[in-house]
Amino acid sequence: MDLVTIVDEQNNKYTYKRYKGYAFNQEVVGNVRDRLEEVANFKVRQDDVLIGIFPKSGTHWLYNTVLMLRSGSLKYHGSGPGLEFDDLKMMEHMPSPRTFCSHLRFRFLPEQMKLGKGKIVTLTRNPKDLVVSMYHMMQKMGDLGYQGTFDGFLKRFLSEECFCGNGSWFSWIKDTEEWKTPNFLCLSYHDLKENTFANVVKLAKFLEVDHDEEFLRSVSESIQFDKLKESHETTTPPSDRWKHVSEDGRLPIYRKGKVGDWKNMFTVAQSEHFDKIYRENVEKLDLKIYTKFE
């Protein structure tokens, strides 16, 4: 494993862990090789649910929706434990049913889960929106791996040096498409915002939980962005895990949660360049993009 630091011509600084040609967030615990081996061998239970998702695609939104449906409670559950960031021994001893998260691309997930044990849920989001969201989150934090301009970060995001998903968003999506199994459900960020109740019903059916319509509608109301943001800011306790990169260890997770906010950040030139790279990668990788973009 190499710790790579790139300083470009505009003095933007980008740091990540590199292993076998893949880029990893420097916050991945310890040696990447060892952590990937531990994750691959992680013992999956039949009732486990993994939120396997590209960063800033609605991780905490989906996690809290799943927890509400599985617990039968409208309580805000904060941040889920992450396979690459948290204590795996702690996760091994969590009582069933367990729900946890990961931003790792699917080839690095637990082998038993890839073979169909447990369930995997993901959200796909317009990559223009998520790169804007990711950039603003890192601006609020300490040295999470990037210090510089949006333009500089956008260039790395579009490359295979993107540490958000062990490579570009495009290759992350390709990995997801290749690993689809019957225990996998993909929802759209855009559609979840537009048709929240219908998607909550769909998710509940996939999770095999039985709730009446009144409760499902209550979940749909409880997971609206403003309510989750308020709960996060008022009830999430400080965390030692992230105190070195955020105030009191409370991650700045929620910003706007809007669809199409990229239009307030991208220049015309950046948007045109992004669209060109997007088209090239969709064709080159034969991607079957299943999300609605705006």
Short mmCIF file of C-alpha atoms in Angstrom, two decimals:
data_model
loop_
_atom_site.label_atom_id
_atom_site.label_comp_id
_atom_site.label_asym_id
_atom_site.label_seq_id
_atom_site.Cartn_x
_atom_site.Cartn_y
_atom_site.Cartn_z
CA MET A 1 0.00 0.00 0.00
CA ASP A 2 1.25 3.46 -0.91
CA LEU A 3 0.18 6.79 0.55
CA VAL A 4 0.02 9.05 -2.49
CA THR A 5 0.03 12.85 -2.38
CA ILE A 6 -0.51 14.88 -5.54
CA VAL A 7 -0.01 18.65 -5.70
CA ASP A 8 -1.16 20.05 -9.05
CA GLU A 9 -0.24 23.23 -10.90
CA GLN A 10 -2.89 25.22 -8.96
CA ASN A 11 -1.44 23.95 -5.65
CA ASN A 12 -4.44 21.70 -4.97
CA LYS A 13 -3.38 18.89 -2.64
CA TYR A 14 -4.89 15.42 -3.01
CA THR A 15 -3.93 12.49 -0.76
CA TYR A 16 -5.11 8.90 -0.83
CA LYS A 17 -4.09 5.33 -0.11
CA ARG A 18 -3.31 3.26 -3.21
CA TYR A 19 -3.47 -0.52 -3.30
CA LYS A 20 -3.22 -2.66 -6.45
CA GLY A 21 -4.05 0.35 -8.59
CA TYR A 22 -7.20 1.29 -6.63
CA ALA A 23 -7.63 4.55 -4.71
CA PHE A 24 -8.86 4.49 -1.11
CA ASN A 25 -9.81 7.22 1.33
CA GLN A 26 -6.93 7.78 3.73
CA GLU A 27 -9.40 7.19 6.60
CA VAL A 28 -9.69 3.48 5.72
CA VAL A 29 -8.49 1.75 8.88
CA GLY A 30 -4.86 0.64 8.87
CA ASN A 31 -3.29 -1.18 5.97
CA VAL A 32 -5.69 -1.40 3.03
CA ARG A 33 -4.61 -4.94 2.13
CA ASP A 34 -5.31 -6.21 5.63
CA ARG A 35 -8.62 -4.38 5.94
CA LEU A 36 -9.86 -5.68 2.57
CA GLU A 37 -9.00 -9.22 3.63
CA GLU A 38 -10.89 -8.76 6.89
CA VAL A 39 -13.91 -7.34 5.06
CA ALA A 40 -13.86 -10.16 2.49
CA ASN A 41 -13.90 -12.72 5.31
CA PHE A 42 -16.49 -10.90 7.41
CA LYS A 43 -19.07 -13.43 8.60
CA VAL A 44 -22.43 -12.43 7.20
CA ARG A 45 -25.71 -13.38 8.84
CA GLN A 46 -28.78 -14.17 6.79
CA ASP A 47 -30.65 -11.16 8.18
CA ASP A 48 -27.82 -8.65 7.64
CA VAL A 49 -28.49 -5.57 5.52
CA LEU A 50 -25.66 -3.59 3.95
CA ILE A 51 -26.03 -0.05 2.64
CA GLY A 52 -23.47 -0.32 -0.18
CA ILE A 53 -23.30 3.15 -1.66
CA PHE A 54 -21.07 5.73 -3.33
CA PRO A 55 -20.27 8.60 -0.91
CA LYS A 56 -22.73 11.52 -0.83
CA SER A 57 -25.42 9.54 -2.62
CA GLY A 58 -27.75 9.51 0.39
CA THR A 59 -25.98 7.11 2.76
CA HIS A 60 -27.51 8.40 6.01
CA TRP A 61 -30.88 8.99 4.38
CA LEU A 62 -31.05 5.37 3.27
CA TYR A 63 -29.53 4.02 6.48
CA ASN A 64 -32.12 5.74 8.66
CA THR A 65 -34.96 4.67 6.37
CA VAL A 66 -33.83 1.05 6.61
CA LEU A 67 -33.43 1.28 10.41
CA MET A 68 -36.89 2.75 10.86
CA LEU A 69 -38.43 -0.01 8.77
CA ARG A 70 -36.48 -2.76 10.51
CA SER A 71 -36.97 -1.46 14.06
CA GLY A 72 -40.57 -0.33 13.71
CA SER A 73 -39.53 2.98 15.29
CA LEU A 74 -39.35 6.51 13.87
CA LYS A 75 -36.28 7.27 15.96
CA TYR A 76 -33.29 8.90 14.22
CA HIS A 77 -30.42 6.40 14.23
CA GLY A 78 -27.51 8.61 13.19
CA SER A 79 -24.61 7.14 11.22
CA GLY A 80 -24.23 3.44 10.53
CA PRO A 81 -20.99 1.56 11.20
CA GLY A 82 -18.81 1.31 8.09
CA LEU A 83 -16.94 -1.81 7.00
CA GLU A 84 -13.84 0.14 5.98
CA PHE A 85 -13.91 2.79 8.72
CA ASP A 86 -15.03 1.16 11.97
CA ASP A 87 -14.19 -1.67 14.34
CA LEU A 88 -15.11 -4.95 12.64
CA LYS A 89 -14.93 -6.88 15.91
CA MET A 90 -17.56 -4.53 17.34
CA MET A 91 -19.70 -5.13 14.27
CA GLU A 92 -19.29 -8.89 14.61
CA HIS A 93 -20.84 -8.67 18.08
CA MET A 94 -23.76 -6.44 17.11
CA PRO A 95 -27.10 -8.08 17.90
CA SER A 96 -29.24 -9.18 14.98
CA PRO A 97 -30.67 -7.85 12.82
CA ARG A 98 -27.56 -5.87 11.84
CA THR A 99 -27.47 -2.94 9.41
CA PHE A 100 -24.15 -1.48 8.34
CA CYS A 101 -22.67 0.60 5.54
CA SER A 102 -19.81 0.70 3.06
CA HIS A 103 -18.54 2.94 0.27
CA LEU A 104 -16.26 0.19 -1.04
CA ARG A 105 -16.92 -0.93 -4.59
CA PHE A 106 -18.75 -4.22 -4.73
CA ARG A 107 -15.76 -6.40 -5.57
CA PHE A 108 -14.39 -5.63 -2.09
CA LEU A 109 -17.54 -6.49 -0.13
CA PRO A 110 -17.84 -9.62 2.06
CA GLU A 111 -17.63 -12.77 -0.07
CA GLN A 112 -20.71 -14.32 1.56
CA MET A 113 -22.77 -11.25 0.72
CA LYS A 114 -21.67 -11.30 -2.91
CA LEU A 115 -22.83 -14.93 -3.03
CA GLY A 116 -26.31 -13.95 -1.92
CA LYS A 117 -26.28 -14.03 1.90
CA GLY A 118 -27.93 -11.04 3.56
CA LYS A 119 -29.23 -8.07 1.57
CA ILE A 120 -27.59 -5.10 -0.16
CA VAL A 121 -29.35 -1.78 -0.79
CA THR A 122 -27.99 1.19 -2.72
CA LEU A 123 -29.01 4.62 -4.01
CA THR A 124 -27.78 6.12 -7.26
CA ARG A 125 -27.50 9.90 -7.50
CA ASN A 126 -26.65 12.34 -10.26
CA PRO A 127 -22.82 12.38 -10.09
CA LYS A 128 -22.81 16.14 -10.69
CA ASP A 129 -24.81 16.66 -7.50
CA LEU A 130 -22.78 14.23 -5.43
CA VAL A 131 -19.39 15.69 -6.42
CA VAL A 132 -20.61 19.13 -5.35
CA SER A 133 -21.89 17.68 -2.08
CA MET A 134 -18.61 15.83 -1.47
CA TYR A 135 -16.52 18.91 -2.13
CA HIS A 136 -18.51 21.05 0.32
CA MET A 137 -18.32 18.35 2.99
CA MET A 138 -14.54 18.17 2.70
CA GLN A 139 -14.30 21.96 2.87
CA LYS A 140 -15.96 21.80 6.30
CA MET A 141 -13.62 19.12 7.57
CA GLY A 142 -9.92 18.88 8.29
CA ASP A 143 -7.49 17.05 6.04
CA LEU A 144 -9.82 14.35 4.75
CA GLY A 145 -7.71 13.96 1.64
CA TYR A 146 -8.25 17.10 -0.41
CA GLN A 147 -7.42 20.76 0.02
CA GLY A 148 -8.04 23.07 -2.91
CA THR A 149 -10.53 24.34 -5.46
CA PHE A 150 -13.65 22.68 -6.80
CA ASP A 151 -12.13 22.53 -10.26
CA GLY A 152 -9.14 20.64 -8.92
CA PHE A 153 -11.33 18.16 -7.07
CA LEU A 154 -13.58 17.67 -10.10
CA LYS A 155 -10.58 16.57 -12.18
CA ARG A 156 -9.67 13.89 -9.62
CA PHE A 157 -13.30 12.83 -9.26
CA LEU A 158 -13.51 12.08 -12.97
CA SER A 159 -10.34 9.98 -12.86
CA GLU A 160 -9.52 6.55 -11.47
CA GLU A 161 -7.62 8.35 -8.71
CA CYS A 162 -10.94 9.24 -7.09
CA PHE A 163 -10.71 7.89 -3.55
CA CYS A 164 -14.47 8.24 -2.98
CA GLY A 165 -15.24 4.93 -4.68
CA ASN A 166 -11.84 3.25 -5.17
CA GLY A 167 -11.79 4.85 -8.60
CA SER A 168 -14.23 6.94 -10.62
CA TRP A 169 -17.98 6.98 -10.09
CA PHE A 170 -18.29 5.35 -13.52
CA SER A 171 -16.20 2.29 -12.67
CA TRP A 172 -17.93 2.08 -9.25
CA ILE A 173 -21.30 1.86 -11.03
CA LYS A 174 -19.89 -0.74 -13.43
CA ASP A 175 -18.78 -2.83 -10.46
CA THR A 176 -22.29 -2.56 -9.02
CA GLU A 177 -23.89 -3.71 -12.26
CA GLU A 178 -21.60 -6.74 -12.48
CA TRP A 179 -22.37 -7.89 -8.94
CA LYS A 180 -26.16 -7.61 -9.04
CA THR A 181 -27.79 -10.60 -7.33
CA PRO A 182 -31.34 -11.36 -6.11
CA ASN A 183 -30.39 -9.96 -2.68
CA PHE A 184 -29.63 -6.54 -4.20
CA LEU A 185 -31.94 -3.50 -4.50
CA CYS A 186 -31.06 -0.26 -6.28
CA LEU A 187 -33.14 2.85 -5.71
CA SER A 188 -32.83 6.29 -7.30
CA TYR A 189 -32.04 9.34 -5.14
CA HIS A 190 -34.11 11.51 -7.47
CA ASP A 191 -37.09 9.14 -7.43
CA LEU A 192 -36.91 8.68 -3.65
CA LYS A 193 -37.31 12.44 -3.26
CA GLU A 194 -40.14 12.68 -5.81
CA ASN A 195 -42.00 9.50 -4.79
CA THR A 196 -40.96 8.89 -1.20
CA PHE A 197 -43.90 6.76 -0.08
CA ALA A 198 -43.81 4.44 -3.12
CA ASN A 199 -40.11 3.84 -2.57
CA VAL A 200 -40.57 3.24 1.16
CA VAL A 201 -43.17 0.60 0.29
CA LYS A 202 -40.78 -0.97 -2.23
CA LEU A 203 -37.95 -0.99 0.31
CA ALA A 204 -40.15 -2.50 3.04
CA LYS A 205 -41.16 -5.31 0.68
CA PHE A 206 -37.51 -6.00 -0.19
CA LEU A 207 -36.56 -6.03 3.50
CA GLU A 208 -39.49 -8.38 4.21
CA VAL A 209 -40.89 -6.24 7.00
CA ASP A 210 -44.62 -6.02 7.60
CA HIS A 211 -46.03 -2.58 8.47
CA ASP A 212 -49.39 -0.97 7.88
CA GLU A 213 -49.83 1.99 5.55
CA GLU A 214 -50.03 4.47 8.43
CA PHE A 215 -46.57 3.54 9.69
CA LEU A 216 -45.06 3.56 6.20
CA ARG A 217 -46.45 7.04 5.62
CA SER A 218 -45.01 8.12 8.97
CA VAL A 219 -41.61 6.82 7.86
CA SER A 220 -41.97 8.75 4.62
CA GLU A 221 -42.55 11.95 6.59
CA SER A 222 -39.79 11.25 9.12
CA ILE A 223 -37.09 10.84 6.45
CA GLN A 224 -37.67 14.21 4.81
CA PHE A 225 -34.35 16.03 4.53
CA ASP A 226 -35.04 18.92 6.92
CA LYS A 227 -36.21 16.55 9.67
CA LEU A 228 -33.16 14.30 9.33
CA LYS A 229 -30.83 17.31 9.29
CA GLU A 230 -32.39 18.74 12.45
CA SER A 231 -32.18 15.38 14.20
CA HIS A 232 -28.54 14.98 13.20
CA GLU A 233 -27.60 18.42 14.50
CA THR A 234 -29.47 18.07 17.79
CA THR A 235 -29.27 14.40 18.75
CA THR A 236 -26.08 12.96 17.22
CA PRO A 237 -23.52 12.57 20.02
CA PRO A 238 -19.86 13.56 19.60
CA SER A 239 -17.66 10.78 18.20
CA ASP A 240 -14.00 10.09 18.93
CA ARG A 241 -13.75 8.36 15.54
CA TRP A 242 -14.07 11.58 13.55
CA LYS A 243 -13.04 14.30 15.99
CA HIS A 244 -9.73 14.83 14.16
CA VAL A 245 -11.54 15.99 11.03
CA SER A 246 -14.77 17.55 12.31
CA GLU A 247 -16.11 19.61 15.17
CA ASP A 248 -16.75 17.36 18.18
CA GLY A 249 -16.66 14.36 15.85
CA ARG A 250 -20.08 15.24 14.42
CA LEU A 251 -19.74 14.79 10.66
CA PRO A 252 -21.19 17.60 8.48
CA ILE A 253 -23.37 15.12 6.63
CA TYR A 254 -26.39 17.20 5.70
CA ARG A 255 -26.11 20.27 3.47
CA LYS A 256 -28.98 20.93 1.02
CA GLY A 257 -30.15 17.50 -0.15
CA LYS A 258 -31.50 19.01 -3.34
CA VAL A 259 -31.69 17.63 -6.87
CA GLY A 260 -29.95 19.78 -9.47
CA ASP A 261 -27.87 21.88 -7.06
CA TRP A 262 -24.86 21.26 -9.32
CA LYS A 263 -26.17 24.08 -11.53
CA ASN A 264 -25.19 26.55 -8.80
CA MET A 265 -21.60 25.31 -8.76
CA PHE A 266 -20.53 24.10 -12.21
CA THR A 267 -19.30 26.54 -14.83
CA VAL A 268 -20.50 25.99 -18.39
CA ALA A 269 -17.05 24.66 -19.31
CA GLN A 270 -16.99 22.25 -16.36
CA SER A 271 -20.46 20.97 -17.19
CA GLU A 272 -19.61 20.40 -20.84
CA HIS A 273 -16.38 18.61 -19.93
CA PHE A 274 -18.22 16.45 -17.39
CA ASP A 275 -20.90 15.54 -19.95
CA LYS A 276 -18.22 14.55 -22.45
CA ILE A 277 -16.48 12.27 -19.94
CA TYR A 278 -19.87 10.89 -18.87
CA ARG A 279 -20.84 9.93 -22.42
CA GLU A 280 -17.44 8.39 -23.10
CA ASN A 281 -17.55 6.25 -19.96
CA VAL A 282 -21.14 5.12 -20.41
CA GLU A 283 -20.23 3.88 -23.88
CA LYS A 284 -16.80 2.47 -22.99
CA LEU A 285 -17.99 0.61 -19.91
CA ASP A 286 -21.38 -0.31 -21.41
CA LEU A 287 -23.11 1.14 -18.38
CA LYS A 288 -26.82 0.59 -17.85
CA ILE A 289 -27.47 3.76 -15.89
CA TYR A 290 -30.67 3.28 -13.92
CA THR A 291 -31.17 6.64 -12.30
CA LYS A 292 -32.95 9.80 -13.39
CA PHE A 293 -30.68 12.81 -13.67
CA GLU A 294 -31.55 16.48 -13.84
#
